Coordinates of C-alpha atoms in Angstrom, one line a residue:
M9 CA 92.2 181.0 230.4
P10 CA 95.9 179.9 230.1
K11 CA 98.1 182.2 228.3
H12 CA 100.1 181.0 225.3
R13 CA 103.6 182.2 224.6
L14 CA 105.2 182.3 221.4
H15 CA 108.7 180.9 221.4
S16 CA 111.5 179.9 218.8
R17 CA 113.1 176.5 218.7
R18 CA 116.7 176.9 219.8
P19 CA 119.5 174.7 218.6
A20 CA 120.5 171.8 220.7
P21 CA 123.0 172.7 223.4
G22 CA 126.5 172.8 222.1
V23 CA 125.3 173.1 218.3
S24 CA 125.7 176.6 216.8
L25 CA 123.3 177.9 214.3
V26 CA 125.8 177.9 211.6
E27 CA 126.6 174.2 212.1
A28 CA 122.9 173.4 211.9
L29 CA 122.5 175.2 208.6
V30 CA 125.6 173.4 207.1
A31 CA 124.1 170.0 208.1
L32 CA 120.8 170.9 206.5
A33 CA 122.7 172.0 203.3
V34 CA 124.6 168.7 203.1
M35 CA 121.4 166.8 203.6
S36 CA 119.9 168.7 200.7
I37 CA 122.7 168.0 198.4
G38 CA 122.8 164.5 199.2
M39 CA 119.0 164.1 198.5
L40 CA 119.6 165.9 195.1
A41 CA 122.5 163.5 194.3
L42 CA 120.3 160.5 195.1
V43 CA 117.7 161.9 192.7
G44 CA 120.4 162.3 190.0
V45 CA 121.7 158.8 190.5
Q46 CA 118.2 157.4 190.2
S47 CA 117.7 159.3 187.0
T48 CA 120.9 158.2 185.5
M49 CA 120.1 154.6 186.5
R50 CA 116.7 154.8 184.7
L51 CA 118.5 156.3 181.6
N52 CA 121.1 153.5 181.5
S53 CA 118.5 150.9 182.0
D54 CA 116.4 152.3 179.1
L55 CA 119.5 152.5 176.9
A56 CA 120.5 148.8 177.7
K57 CA 117.0 147.7 176.8
Q58 CA 117.1 149.6 173.6
R59 CA 120.5 148.4 172.6
T60 CA 119.6 144.7 173.5
E61 CA 116.4 145.0 171.3
A62 CA 118.3 146.7 168.5
T63 CA 120.8 143.9 168.4
R64 CA 117.9 141.3 168.3
I65 CA 116.4 143.2 165.5
A66 CA 119.5 143.1 163.5
S67 CA 120.3 139.5 164.2
E68 CA 116.8 138.5 163.2
E69 CA 117.0 140.5 159.9
I70 CA 120.3 138.7 159.0
E71 CA 119.0 135.2 160.0
T72 CA 115.8 135.8 158.0
L73 CA 118.0 136.5 155.0
R74 CA 120.2 133.4 155.6
S75 CA 117.1 131.2 155.6
F76 CA 116.2 131.8 151.9
Q77 CA 114.4 128.9 150.4
S78 CA 115.7 129.2 146.8
V79 CA 118.6 130.9 145.0
P80 CA 116.5 132.2 142.0
V81 CA 113.4 134.2 142.4
V82 CA 110.2 132.0 142.9
A83 CA 107.1 133.2 141.0
G84 CA 104.3 134.1 143.4
Q85 CA 106.5 133.8 146.5
P86 CA 108.2 137.1 147.0
G87 CA 111.0 137.6 149.5
I88 CA 112.1 133.9 149.9
S89 CA 115.0 133.8 147.4
Y90 CA 118.7 134.7 147.5
D91 CA 118.5 136.9 144.4
E92 CA 116.0 139.1 146.2
I93 CA 118.4 140.0 148.9
A94 CA 118.9 143.8 148.3
D95 CA 119.1 147.2 149.9
R96 CA 116.1 148.3 152.0
A97 CA 115.1 150.6 154.8
V98 CA 112.2 150.4 157.3
A99 CA 111.3 153.5 159.4
N100 CA 109.4 153.8 162.7
Y101 CA 109.7 150.1 163.6
V102 CA 108.2 149.5 167.0
P103 CA 108.9 146.0 168.5
P104 CA 106.2 143.9 170.1
G105 CA 105.3 145.2 173.5
G106 CA 107.1 148.5 172.9
I107 CA 110.4 147.3 174.4
G108 CA 112.8 150.1 174.9
N109 CA 110.2 152.9 174.8
T110 CA 111.2 154.0 171.4
S111 CA 110.9 153.2 167.7
Y112 CA 113.7 152.1 165.4
R113 CA 114.9 152.7 161.8
V114 CA 116.2 149.5 160.2
V115 CA 118.6 150.0 157.2
R116 CA 120.0 147.0 155.2
N117 CA 122.9 147.6 152.8
V118 CA 123.9 144.7 150.4
T119 CA 127.1 144.5 148.4
E120 CA 127.4 141.6 145.9
L121 CA 131.0 140.3 145.5
V122 CA 131.5 139.9 141.8
G123 CA 132.5 136.4 140.7
S124 CA 132.2 135.0 144.3
Q125 CA 128.5 134.1 144.5
Q126 CA 128.4 135.9 147.9
K127 CA 126.6 138.9 149.2
I128 CA 127.9 141.1 152.1
V129 CA 125.0 142.3 154.2
S130 CA 125.2 145.1 156.7
V131 CA 122.2 145.8 159.0
Q132 CA 122.0 149.1 160.9
V133 CA 119.4 149.7 163.6
L134 CA 119.1 153.4 164.5
W135 CA 117.1 155.2 167.2
T136 CA 117.0 158.2 169.5
D137 CA 117.4 157.8 173.2
R138 CA 115.5 159.7 175.9
T139 CA 118.2 162.4 176.0
N140 CA 117.6 163.0 172.3
Q141 CA 121.0 161.4 171.4
P142 CA 121.3 159.1 168.3
Q143 CA 122.3 155.5 168.9
T144 CA 123.2 152.8 166.4
V145 CA 123.8 149.0 166.3
T146 CA 125.5 147.5 163.2
L147 CA 125.8 143.8 162.4
D148 CA 127.6 142.5 159.2
S149 CA 127.5 139.1 157.6
A150 CA 128.5 137.2 154.4
I151 CA 125.7 135.1 152.7
S152 CA 126.5 132.6 150.1
A153 CA 124.3 131.5 147.1
T154 CA 124.4 127.9 148.2
A155 CA 121.3 125.9 147.3
P156 CA 119.3 125.3 150.6
T157 CA 119.0 121.6 149.7
L158 CA 122.7 121.1 150.2
G159 CA 122.2 121.7 153.9
A160 CA 120.7 118.3 154.1
V161 CA 124.3 117.0 153.6
L162 CA 125.1 117.9 157.2
V163 CA 122.7 115.2 158.5
V164 CA 123.7 112.4 155.9
P165 CA 125.9 109.8 157.6
H166 CA 129.5 110.0 156.5
R167 CA 130.5 107.3 153.9
E168 CA 134.0 106.8 152.6
S169 CA 134.1 107.9 148.9
P170 CA 136.7 109.0 146.3
S171 CA 135.5 112.6 146.9
S172 CA 136.4 112.5 150.6
R173 CA 138.7 109.8 151.9
R174 CA 139.5 106.2 151.1
R175 CA 139.8 103.9 154.0
G176 CA 140.4 106.8 156.3
R177 CA 143.4 108.0 154.4
H178 CA 144.1 110.9 152.1
V179 CA 142.3 110.3 148.8
S180 CA 145.4 110.4 146.6
I181 CA 147.0 107.3 148.3
P182 CA 146.8 104.2 146.1
V183 CA 144.0 101.9 147.3
D184 CA 146.4 98.9 147.4
A185 CA 148.8 100.8 149.8
V186 CA 149.3 99.0 153.1
D187 CA 148.6 100.9 156.2
Q188 CA 151.7 100.8 158.6
G189 CA 149.8 101.6 161.7
D190 CA 152.1 104.6 162.4
G191 CA 150.2 107.1 160.4
S192 CA 151.8 106.2 157.1
S193 CA 151.1 103.7 154.2
R194 CA 153.5 101.7 152.0
F195 CA 153.0 101.0 148.4
V196 CA 155.0 98.8 146.1
P197 CA 154.3 100.0 142.4
P198 CA 153.4 97.1 140.1
G199 CA 156.5 95.9 138.1
S200 CA 158.9 97.8 140.2
V201 CA 162.2 96.4 141.6
G202 CA 163.8 97.5 144.9
V203 CA 161.3 100.5 145.3
A204 CA 158.7 101.3 147.9
W205 CA 156.5 104.5 148.2
Y206 CA 155.5 105.9 151.6
F207 CA 152.5 108.2 152.1
N208 CA 151.4 110.3 155.2
N209 CA 148.0 109.0 155.7
L210 CA 146.6 112.5 156.7
S211 CA 148.3 114.8 154.1
G212 CA 149.2 112.4 151.3
V213 CA 152.9 113.7 151.3
M214 CA 154.8 111.1 149.4
Q215 CA 158.4 109.8 149.7
V216 CA 160.2 107.5 147.3
C217 CA 162.4 105.0 149.1
D218 CA 164.2 101.7 148.5
D219 CA 162.4 98.5 149.5
L220 CA 163.9 98.8 153.0
G221 CA 162.5 102.2 153.5
A222 CA 165.7 104.0 153.4
S223 CA 167.3 106.5 151.0
C224 CA 164.0 108.4 150.8
V225 CA 163.3 111.5 148.7
L226 CA 160.2 113.7 148.5
A227 CA 158.1 113.2 145.4
T228 CA 154.6 114.0 144.1
L229 CA 152.1 111.3 142.9
V230 CA 150.4 111.5 139.5
S231 CA 147.9 108.7 138.8
G232 CA 145.1 107.9 136.4
T233 CA 143.9 105.5 133.8
V234 CA 144.4 104.8 130.1
R235 CA 141.3 103.6 128.3
Y236 CA 140.8 102.5 124.7
H237 CA 138.1 102.9 122.1
L238 CA 139.7 101.8 118.8
A239 CA 136.5 101.2 116.7
D240 CA 136.6 102.7 113.3
A241 CA 133.9 104.8 111.6
A242 CA 132.3 101.9 110.0
T243 CA 131.8 100.1 113.4
D244 CA 130.9 103.2 115.4
P245 CA 129.9 106.0 113.0
T246 CA 129.5 108.5 115.9
L247 CA 132.3 108.9 118.4
D248 CA 130.8 110.9 121.3
G249 CA 130.5 111.3 125.1
A250 CA 128.9 107.9 125.5
D251 CA 131.9 106.2 124.1
A252 CA 134.2 108.3 126.3
E253 CA 132.2 107.3 129.3
R254 CA 132.2 103.5 128.3
P255 CA 135.2 102.8 126.1
Q256 CA 135.0 99.4 124.5
G257 CA 138.7 98.6 123.9
P258 CA 140.6 96.5 122.9
A259 CA 143.3 97.8 125.3
R260 CA 147.1 97.9 125.1
N261 CA 149.5 97.6 128.0
L262 CA 151.7 100.4 129.0
A263 CA 155.5 100.1 128.7
P264 CA 157.1 98.0 131.7
G265 CA 159.2 99.1 134.5
P266 CA 159.3 102.8 135.3
G267 CA 158.7 103.8 131.7
A268 CA 154.9 103.5 131.6
M269 CA 154.6 107.3 131.1
A270 CA 157.1 109.8 129.7
M271 CA 158.0 113.4 130.6
V272 CA 158.6 116.1 128.1
S273 CA 159.2 119.9 128.5
A274 CA 160.2 119.3 132.1
V275 CA 160.3 122.4 134.3
N276 CA 162.6 122.6 137.4
G277 CA 164.3 119.4 136.8
A278 CA 161.1 117.2 136.8
A279 CA 161.8 113.5 136.5
L280 CA 159.3 110.7 136.8
A281 CA 159.1 106.9 137.3
C282 CA 155.8 105.5 136.2
Y283 CA 154.4 101.9 136.6
A284 CA 151.4 100.0 135.4
A285 CA 150.0 96.5 135.8
S286 CA 150.3 94.2 132.9
F287 CA 147.4 92.3 131.3
D288 CA 147.5 89.2 129.1
A289 CA 145.9 89.1 125.6
A290 CA 142.6 87.8 126.7
A291 CA 142.2 90.4 129.4
L292 CA 143.3 93.2 126.9
A293 CA 140.6 92.1 124.4
A294 CA 138.0 93.1 126.9
G295 CA 139.2 96.6 127.1
P296 CA 140.1 97.1 130.8
P297 CA 141.2 100.5 132.1
V298 CA 145.0 100.4 132.5
H299 CA 145.8 102.1 135.7
Y300 CA 149.2 103.9 136.1
V301 CA 151.0 105.6 139.0
C302 CA 153.9 108.0 138.7
A303 CA 156.4 109.4 141.2
V304 CA 157.6 112.9 140.1
T305 CA 160.6 114.5 141.7
A306 CA 161.9 118.1 141.2
A307 CA 165.0 120.0 141.8
D308 CA 163.5 121.8 144.8
V309 CA 160.3 122.3 146.8
S310 CA 158.9 125.0 144.5
G311 CA 157.3 122.2 142.4
W312 CA 157.6 121.1 138.9
G313 CA 155.9 121.4 135.5
G314 CA 155.9 119.5 132.2
Q315 CA 154.0 117.2 129.9
I316 CA 153.2 113.7 130.8
N317 CA 152.5 111.3 127.9
P318 CA 151.3 107.6 127.9
V319 CA 153.7 105.1 126.5
P320 CA 151.6 102.1 125.2
V321 CA 153.0 99.1 123.6
N322 CA 151.8 96.5 121.1
A323 CA 151.6 92.8 121.7
D324 CA 155.2 92.4 120.2
S325 CA 156.4 95.1 122.8
S326 CA 156.8 97.7 120.0
L327 CA 155.7 101.3 120.8
V328 CA 152.3 102.4 119.7
V329 CA 152.7 105.3 117.2
F330 CA 150.8 108.5 117.7
A331 CA 149.6 109.9 114.4
N332 CA 146.6 111.4 112.7
D333 CA 145.8 108.4 110.4
A334 CA 143.7 105.3 110.5
A335 CA 146.8 103.0 111.0
N336 CA 147.9 104.6 114.2
V337 CA 146.4 106.1 117.5
R338 CA 145.4 109.4 118.8
A339 CA 145.6 110.2 122.5
C340 CA 142.8 112.2 124.0
R341 CA 143.0 113.9 127.6
Y342 CA 139.9 113.9 129.8
T343 CA 139.6 117.5 130.7
P344 CA 136.9 120.2 130.9
D345 CA 136.7 123.0 128.3
L346 CA 137.7 126.7 128.6
P347 CA 136.8 129.5 126.3
S348 CA 138.1 129.1 122.8
T349 CA 138.6 132.8 122.0
D350 CA 140.2 135.8 123.7
D351 CA 138.0 138.3 125.4
L352 CA 139.4 141.6 124.2
G353 CA 138.0 143.4 127.2
T354 CA 140.5 141.7 129.6
T355 CA 144.3 141.9 129.9
A356 CA 144.7 138.1 129.9
N357 CA 144.5 136.0 126.7
E358 CA 141.7 133.5 127.3
A359 CA 142.0 131.9 123.9
D360 CA 142.4 128.1 124.4
P361 CA 140.8 126.1 121.6
N362 CA 142.5 122.9 122.6
G363 CA 141.9 123.1 126.4
E364 CA 145.6 123.1 127.1
F365 CA 146.0 125.7 129.8
I366 CA 143.6 124.8 132.5
A367 CA 144.3 124.1 136.2
N368 CA 146.8 121.3 137.0
A369 CA 144.1 119.2 138.7
D370 CA 141.9 119.3 135.7
H371 CA 144.6 117.7 133.5
P372 CA 146.1 120.4 131.1
K373 CA 148.4 119.5 128.3
K374 CA 151.5 120.9 130.2
Y375 CA 151.3 121.0 133.9
C376 CA 151.8 124.5 135.5
M377 CA 151.2 126.6 132.5
E378 CA 147.5 127.3 133.2
R379 CA 146.6 129.7 130.3
P380 CA 148.2 131.3 127.2
R381 CA 150.1 134.4 127.8
N382 CA 149.8 137.7 126.0
A383 CA 152.8 138.6 123.8
G384 CA 153.4 141.6 126.1
E385 CA 153.7 139.5 129.2
G386 CA 157.3 139.0 130.4
G387 CA 158.8 136.2 132.5
L388 CA 158.4 132.5 132.3
A389 CA 154.9 131.0 131.7
C390 CA 155.3 128.4 134.4
T391 CA 155.6 130.8 137.3
G392 CA 153.8 130.4 140.7
K393 CA 151.6 127.5 139.4
R394 CA 154.0 124.6 139.6
V395 CA 152.7 121.2 140.8
Q396 CA 153.3 120.9 144.6
G397 CA 150.7 118.2 145.6
N398 CA 149.4 114.9 144.3
L399 CA 147.3 114.7 141.3
I400 CA 144.7 112.0 140.6
N401 CA 142.3 111.2 137.9
Q402 CA 144.8 112.3 135.1
N403 CA 143.0 110.0 132.6
F404 CA 143.5 109.4 128.8
L405 CA 141.4 107.8 126.1
L406 CA 143.2 106.4 123.1
I407 CA 141.2 106.2 119.8
Q408 CA 141.9 105.5 116.1
G409 CA 144.2 108.1 114.8
D410 CA 141.9 109.6 112.0
R411 CA 139.1 110.2 114.4
S412 CA 138.4 113.3 116.6
C413 CA 138.5 113.2 120.3
P414 CA 135.0 113.1 121.7
S415 CA 133.2 115.9 123.7
E416 CA 130.6 115.5 126.4
T417 CA 127.9 115.7 123.8
G418 CA 126.0 112.4 123.6
G419 CA 127.1 111.4 127.1
T420 CA 124.5 109.6 129.3
D421 CA 126.2 109.3 132.7
P422 CA 126.0 112.5 134.7
L423 CA 128.7 111.2 137.1
I424 CA 131.3 111.0 134.3
N425 CA 132.6 114.0 132.3
G426 CA 133.2 112.5 129.0
N427 CA 134.7 115.6 127.5
T428 CA 138.2 115.1 126.0
Q429 CA 140.8 117.1 124.1
Q430 CA 143.6 116.0 121.8
H431 CA 146.9 115.3 123.6
L432 CA 149.0 113.4 121.1
P433 CA 150.0 114.1 118.4
A434 CA 150.0 117.7 119.2
P435 CA 146.8 119.4 117.8

């Protein structure tokens, strides 16, 4: 039988034993490094999936809240209203399919902004990764208490209206102004001589110029109507919101030329020129609205303030007298109400029984003084609230002098606010 010899494997010629051992060690380290890279890649892949899923969960939570179907709570239908958006926490939430190989804790924190009809929602999604490290994704959003039905406005075709734009121009530009084709419109006030007003079609910024378009100065437009309801108590026993909505006349013209309205208690050098169309006796008997337009200039761009009063005239061109008796006339101002008593829990003085101190756009008695001031408040009342933009719908109702200015009570037209406050004589 053949004899077998035991023998050892020798290194290849030219390679020492030490070199062979070093090569083997390097190979082993490389294999260990490869295993570590693969483990890190699996960890990062898991974490990326978990983070993506956590972001989806937070986004879905916020979008669910945004899609509320009602502002107030709906009986028998929990969880569909804005008023039910509140703090909550959900533990051990596992997404469909177990995406991310973990479970999540979803925490919703809600902060209601007082007086703004908004809630700030913060959604946190928390989990622990495979290395036992805590991870978090947070999304924040603001949700407004806007009736869901108003979303339908987004799909309603645009129509020109007084609440948006007229003829593609700024809403304050008089409807009879002529578009110049260069981004501006030119308006010649009724009864004016040698005057033309120019408006920027986009911004409504106004300039008063001569009839050649030269010698221009910046101004602010104030416009509105003067209506009349001069029925006495025997003819119309109850003067209410319905009469303010549909005044019956007869009407009076306003003073001619630039004197259709008058400024008193001017602030910052406010000066005005006001014009109105003139009607004959037959037209006045039907009680038409008498439209007026005013250009107000001020000493500088900080704006102006003051009281603007109508100047009506009788058929013989004499001035109509404002007095609290049946032989004369009382001027009422169309304007919303404010609280009539002071809230002692605040530092401001809200008492405003005659609606005199509301925002400029809502037709206060004196522009730029938006509320009464406490005795301890220093400085001028008309500070930081001067008129700097055009004002429209600054409307008046003239009634018999011994009658009270009507309120909205009794009104029938929801599109017209028939509430008024006494303007002249001073209440």
